[in-house]
Coordinates of N, CA and C in Angstrom, one line a residue:
X1 N 0.8 -1.3 -0.1 CA -0.2 0.0 0.1 C 1.0 1.3 0.0
X2 N 0.6 2.3 -1.1 CA 1.4 3.6 -1.2 C 0.4 4.4 0.0
X3 N 1.7 4.8 0.6 CA 1.0 6.1 1.7 C 1.5 7.5 1.2
X4 N 2.3 8.0 0.3 CA 2.5 9.0 -0.5 C 4.4 9.1 -0.1
X5 N 4.2 10.4 -0.2 CA 5.8 11.0 0.5 C 6.1 10.7 1.7
X6 N 7.2 10.4 1.8 CA 8.1 10.4 3.7 C 7.6 11.8 4.0
X7 N 7.8 12.3 5.0 CA 7.9 13.3 5.7 C 9.2 14.2 5.1
X8 N 8.4 15.0 4.7 CA 10.2 16.1 4.1 C 10.1 16.1 2.6
X9 N 9.5 15.3 2.3 CA 10.1 14.7 0.9 C 8.6 15.6 0.0
X10 N 9.4 16.0 -1.3 CA 7.9 16.2 -2.1 C 7.3 15.5 -3.0
X11 N 6.1 15.4 -2.8 CA 5.0 14.3 -3.6 C 5.8 14.6 -5.5
X12 N 5.4 13.6 -5.9 CA 5.8 13.8 -7.7 C 5.0 14.7 -8.2
X13 N 5.6 15.5 -9.6 CA 4.6 16.2 -10.2 C 3.2 15.4 -10.7
X14 N 2.6 16.1 -10.8 CA 1.1 15.4 -11.5 C 0.9 16.1 -12.8
X15 N -0.4 15.2 -13.5 CA -0.4 15.5 -14.8 C -0.5 17.3 -15.1
X16 N -0.1 17.9 -15.8 CA -0.1 19.3 -15.7 C 1.0 20.1 -15.7
X17 N 1.9 19.5 -14.7 CA 2.6 20.2 -14.3 C 3.7 20.8 -15.4
X18 N 4.2 20.2 -16.3 CA 5.2 20.6 -17.1 C 4.6 21.7 -18.2
X19 N 3.0 22.0 -18.6 CA 2.5 22.6 -19.2 C 2.4 23.8 -18.9
X20 N 2.2 23.7 -17.2 CA 2.1 24.7 -16.4 C 3.3 25.9 -16.4
X21 N 4.4 25.0 -16.2 CA 6.1 25.6 -16.4 C 6.2 25.9 -17.6
X22 N 5.8 25.4 -18.6 CA 6.2 26.2 -20.2 C 5.7 27.3 -20.4
X23 N 4.0 27.2 -20.1 CA 3.7 28.9 -20.1 C 3.9 29.4 -19.2
X24 N 4.2 29.3 -17.9 CA 5.2 30.2 -17.3 C 6.6 31.0 -18.0
X25 N 7.2 30.1 -18.4 CA 8.7 30.3 -19.1 C 8.5 30.9 -20.3
X26 N 7.4 30.5 -21.1 CA 7.2 31.0 -22.3 C 6.8 33.1 -22.2
X27 N 6.1 33.2 -20.9 CA 6.0 34.4 -20.6 C 7.0 35.3 -19.8
X28 N 8.2 34.7 -19.8 CA 9.1 35.5 -19.0 C 9.7 36.6 -20.4
X29 N 10.3 37.4 -19.7 CA 11.1 38.2 -20.7 C 12.9 38.2 -20.3
X30 N 12.8 36.4 -20.4 CA 14.5 36.2 -20.0 C 14.8 35.2 -21.0
X31 N 16.0 34.8 -21.4 CA 16.8 33.8 -22.3 C 16.5 32.7 -21.5
X32 N 16.0 31.5 -21.7 CA 15.8 30.2 -20.9 C 16.2 29.2 -22.0
X33 N 16.6 28.1 -21.4 CA 17.0 26.8 -21.7 C 16.2 25.5 -21.1
X34 N 15.4 25.0 -21.7 CA 14.3 24.1 -21.8 C 15.1 22.4 -21.9
X35 N 15.1 21.7 -20.9 CA 15.7 20.3 -21.3 C 14.7 19.5 -21.5
X36 N 14.5 19.1 -22.5 CA 13.0 18.2 -23.0 C 13.8 16.6 -23.2
X37 N 13.2 15.5 -24.1 CA 13.8 14.3 -24.3 C 13.6 14.0 -25.7
X38 N 14.6 13.8 -26.5 CA 14.8 12.9 -27.9 C 13.2 11.9 -27.6
X39 N 12.8 12.0 -28.7 CA 11.8 10.9 -28.8 C 10.3 11.3 -28.2
X40 N 10.0 12.8 -27.9 CA 8.8 13.3 -27.3 C 8.4 14.5 -28.2
X41 N 7.3 14.7 -28.7 CA 7.0 15.8 -29.5 C 7.7 16.4 -31.0
X42 N 8.3 17.1 -31.1 CA 8.9 17.4 -32.7 C 9.7 16.2 -33.0
X43 N 10.5 15.8 -31.5 CA 11.8 15.0 -32.3 C 11.1 13.1 -32.2
X44 N 9.8 12.7 -31.7 CA 9.3 11.6 -32.5 C 9.7 10.7 -33.4
X45 N 10.4 9.9 -32.9 CA 11.2 9.2 -33.8 C 12.8 9.3 -34.4
X46 N 12.9 10.6 -33.7 CA 14.3 11.2 -34.0 C 15.3 10.0 -33.7
X47 N 15.1 9.3 -33.2 CA 16.1 8.6 -32.2 C 15.8 7.5 -32.6
X48 N 15.2 6.5 -33.6 CA 15.1 5.7 -34.2 C 14.1 4.6 -34.0
X49 N 13.8 3.6 -34.6 CA 12.6 2.7 -34.2 C 13.1 1.7 -32.7
X50 N 14.3 1.7 -32.1 CA 14.5 1.0 -31.4 C 14.2 1.7 -30.1
X51 N 15.1 3.0 -30.1 CA 14.6 4.2 -29.3 C 13.5 4.7 -29.0
X52 N 12.9 5.1 -30.0 CA 11.0 5.3 -30.2 C 10.4 4.1 -28.9
X53 N 10.9 2.9 -29.3 CA 10.0 1.3 -28.9 C 10.4 2.1 -27.2
X54 N 11.6 1.9 -26.9 CA 12.2 2.2 -25.3 C 11.3 3.4 -24.9
X55 N 11.3 4.7 -25.4 CA 10.7 5.4 -24.9 C 9.1 5.3 -24.8
X56 N 8.5 4.5 -25.8 CA 6.9 4.7 -25.4 C 6.9 3.8 -24.0
X57 N 7.8 2.7 -23.9 CA 7.7 1.6 -22.5 C 8.0 2.7 -21.3
X58 N 9.1 3.5 -21.8 CA 9.6 4.2 -20.5 C 8.8 5.8 -20.1
X59 N 8.3 6.5 -20.8 CA 7.8 7.7 -21.0 C 6.1 7.3 -20.6
X60 N 5.8 6.6 -21.9 CA 4.1 6.1 -22.1 C 3.5 7.9 -22.1
X61 N 2.5 7.5 -21.5 CA 1.2 8.6 -21.2 C 2.1 9.9 -21.2
X62 N 3.3 10.3 -20.4 CA 3.9 11.6 -20.2 C 4.1 12.1 -21.2
X63 N 4.3 11.3 -22.4 CA 5.1 12.0 -23.6 C 4.3 12.9 -24.2
X64 N 3.0 12.6 -24.3 CA 2.2 13.6 -25.1 C 2.3 15.2 -24.1
X65 N 2.2 15.2 -22.8 CA 2.7 16.7 -22.5 C 3.8 17.1 -22.7
X66 N 4.9 16.2 -22.4 CA 6.2 16.8 -22.9 C 6.2 17.5 -24.3
X67 N 5.6 16.9 -25.4 CA 5.8 17.3 -26.5 C 4.6 18.6 -26.7
X68 N 3.9 18.7 -26.2 CA 3.0 20.0 -26.0 C 3.7 21.1 -25.2
X69 N 4.1 21.1 -24.3 CA 4.8 21.7 -23.3 C 6.3 22.3 -24.1
X70 N 6.8 21.5 -25.4 CA 8.1 21.8 -26.4 C 7.8 22.6 -27.7
X71 N 6.2 22.7 -27.5 CA 5.7 23.7 -28.7 C 5.4 24.7 -28.0
X72 N 5.0 24.8 -26.5 CA 4.6 26.2 -25.9 C 6.1 27.4 -25.8
X73 N 7.2 26.4 -25.4 CA 8.2 27.5 -24.5 C 9.1 28.2 -26.0
X74 N 9.1 27.5 -27.3 CA 9.8 28.5 -28.5 C 9.2 29.5 -28.7
X75 N 7.8 29.3 -28.6 CA 7.2 30.8 -28.7 C 7.6 32.2 -27.9
X76 N 7.8 31.3 -26.7 CA 8.6 32.5 -25.6 C 10.2 32.9 -25.8
X77 N 10.5 32.3 -27.3 CA 11.9 32.6 -27.3 C 13.1 31.9 -26.2
X78 N 12.5 31.0 -26.0 CA 13.1 29.5 -24.7 C 13.7 28.9 -26.0
X79 N 14.8 28.3 -26.2 CA 15.7 27.2 -26.8 C 15.6 26.0 -26.1
X80 N 14.9 25.3 -26.7 CA 14.9 23.6 -26.3 C 15.9 22.8 -26.7
X81 N 16.4 21.8 -25.7 CA 17.3 21.0 -25.9 C 16.6 19.8 -26.0
X82 N 16.6 18.6 -26.8 CA 16.3 17.2 -27.0 C 17.2 16.5 -26.4
X83 N 17.7 15.8 -25.0 CA 18.8 15.1 -25.2 C 18.6 13.7 -25.5
X84 N 19.7 13.0 -25.6 CA 19.8 11.7 -26.0 C 19.5 11.0 -24.4
X85 N 19.9 9.5 -24.8 CA 19.7 8.9 -23.4 C 20.5 9.5 -22.5
X86 N 20.5 9.6 -21.2 CA 21.5 10.1 -20.4 C 22.4 9.0 -19.9
X87 N 23.9 9.2 -19.7 CA 24.2 8.1 -19.0 C 25.5 9.0 -18.5
X88 N 25.7 7.9 -17.3 CA 27.1 8.7 -16.2 C 28.3 8.5 -17.1
X89 N 29.1 9.7 -17.3 CA 30.2 9.3 -18.2 C 30.7 10.7 -18.0
X90 N 32.3 10.8 -18.6 CA 33.1 11.8 -19.2 C 32.2 12.9 -20.1
X91 N 32.8 14.1 -19.8 CA 32.8 15.1 -20.8 C 33.3 14.6 -22.2
X92 N 32.5 14.7 -23.3 CA 33.1 14.2 -24.8 C 33.5 15.6 -25.3
X93 N 34.6 15.7 -25.7 CA 35.6 16.3 -26.9 C 34.6 16.8 -28.1
X94 N 33.9 15.7 -28.6 CA 33.5 16.0 -29.7 C 31.8 16.4 -29.7
X95 N 31.6 16.8 -28.3 CA 30.2 17.5 -28.2 C 29.8 18.5 -29.6
X96 N 28.4 18.1 -29.3 CA 28.0 19.7 -30.7 C 26.4 19.5 -30.0
X97 N 26.0 20.7 -30.6 CA 24.2 21.0 -30.5 C 24.0 21.1 -31.8
X98 N 23.1 20.5 -32.7 CA 22.8 20.1 -33.7 C 21.2 20.2 -33.5
X99 N 21.1 21.7 -34.6 CA 19.3 22.0 -35.1 C 19.0 20.2 -35.3
X100 N 17.7 20.1 -35.0 CA 16.4 19.2 -34.8 C 16.7 19.1 -36.6
X101 N 16.7 20.3 -37.3 CA 16.4 19.5 -39.0 C 17.8 18.7 -39.6
X102 N 18.8 19.1 -38.9 CA 20.1 18.5 -39.1 C 20.6 17.3 -38.5
X103 N 19.7 16.8 -37.7 CA 20.1 15.6 -37.0 C 19.7 14.2 -37.6
X104 N 20.7 13.6 -37.8 CA 20.8 12.3 -39.1 C 20.0 11.1 -37.5
X105 N 19.1 10.5 -38.1 CA 18.3 9.3 -37.1 C 19.3 8.6 -37.5
X106 N 19.8 8.0 -36.4 CA 20.9 6.8 -36.0 C 20.1 5.5 -35.9
X107 N 21.0 4.5 -36.7 CA 19.9 3.2 -36.6 C 20.0 2.7 -34.8
X108 N 21.2 2.6 -34.0 CA 21.0 2.4 -32.7 C 20.8 3.4 -31.9
X109 N 20.3 3.1 -30.3 CA 19.9 4.2 -29.6 C 21.0 5.0 -29.4
X110 N 20.6 6.4 -29.4 CA 21.9 7.3 -29.3 C 21.8 7.6 -27.4
X111 N 23.2 7.6 -27.2 CA 23.0 8.2 -25.6 C 24.3 9.2 -25.6
X112 N 24.2 9.8 -24.4 CA 25.0 10.8 -24.3 C 25.7 10.9 -22.6
X113 N 26.5 11.7 -22.1 CA 27.3 11.9 -20.8 C 26.2 12.8 -20.2
X114 N 25.7 13.1 -18.9 CA 25.0 14.0 -18.5 C 26.1 15.1 -18.6
X115 N 27.6 15.0 -18.3 CA 28.1 16.0 -18.5 C 28.7 16.5 -19.3
X116 N 28.3 16.1 -20.6 CA 28.2 16.6 -21.8 C 27.1 17.3 -22.2
X117 N 25.7 17.0 -21.6 CA 24.5 17.6 -22.2 C 25.1 19.5 -21.1
X118 N 25.5 19.0 -19.9 CA 25.3 20.2 -19.2 C 26.3 21.4 -20.1
X119 N 27.7 20.7 -20.3 CA 28.5 21.8 -21.1 C 27.8 22.3 -22.6
X120 N 27.4 21.5 -23.1 CA 26.6 22.1 -24.4 C 25.4 23.0 -23.7
X121 N 24.6 22.6 -23.5 CA 23.7 24.1 -22.8 C 24.3 25.4 -22.3
X122 N 25.6 25.1 -21.4 CA 26.2 26.1 -21.1 C 26.8 27.0 -22.4
X123 N 27.2 26.0 -23.4 CA 27.9 26.7 -24.7 C 26.4 27.5 -25.0
X124 N 25.5 27.1 -24.9 CA 23.9 27.4 -26.3 C 23.9 29.0 -25.1
X125 N 23.9 28.9 -24.1 CA 23.8 30.1 -23.1 C 24.7 30.9 -23.4
X126 N 25.9 31.0 -23.3 CA 26.8 32.0 -24.2 C 26.9 32.1 -25.3
X127 N 26.8 31.4 -26.4 CA 26.3 31.5 -28.0 C 25.7 31.0 -28.6
X128 N 24.6 31.5 -28.2 CA 23.1 30.8 -28.9 C 23.3 30.5 -30.5
X129 N 23.2 29.3 -30.9 CA 22.3 28.9 -32.0 C 21.5 29.8 -32.5
X130 N 22.0 30.1 -33.7 CA 20.9 31.3 -34.7 C 19.6 30.2 -35.3
X131 N 18.4 30.7 -34.9 CA 17.5 30.2 -35.7 C 17.2 28.8 -35.0
X132 N 18.0 28.5 -33.8 CA 17.3 27.1 -33.7 C 16.2 27.3 -32.4
X133 N 15.1 26.6 -32.6 CA 14.2 26.3 -31.3 C 14.7 25.1 -30.5
X134 N 14.7 23.9 -31.3 CA 14.7 22.5 -31.0 C 16.1 22.4 -31.4
X135 N 17.5 22.2 -30.6 CA 18.3 21.4 -30.5 C 18.6 19.8 -29.8
X136 N 19.3 19.0 -30.4 CA 19.7 18.0 -30.1 C 21.0 17.9 -29.6
X137 N 21.4 17.6 -28.3 CA 22.5 17.8 -28.1 C 23.0 16.5 -28.0
X138 N 24.6 15.9 -29.2 CA 25.0 15.0 -29.4 C 26.7 14.8 -28.9
X139 N 27.2 13.6 -28.8 CA 28.3 13.5 -28.3 C 29.5 13.0 -29.4
X140 N 28.7 13.1 -30.7 CA 29.8 12.7 -31.9 C 29.8 13.9 -32.7
X141 N 30.9 13.6 -33.8 CA 31.5 14.7 -34.5 C 30.4 14.7 -35.7

């Protein structure tokens, strides 16, 4: 029997949380970076068939809300990052942000280290990619 969060813990966010956050960010007059997931919304299928199957299995019902939120935030000038499957690992020297339209669909499920995604987001904050609403953070050349 589930009794809810333990004392001092926050309850998990419920349906509508991402949409509320997206609407709030889209209305702010500040440059914002938004981390999404490859395989949801505009990037559905971009990770390849195997990756999309895994996304359906693990993200399931939340995928529609993720996709809807990702369409709200660019209207407010927010840059959306669709990260590959995040792994623990070192910073990849061959890292780069790729606009969604230029991201080649891989055969095998793609992955990237968390450290690499953080570095790419910081790079984007300092030197924005012109005209990019959705970027895919990659570890390859």
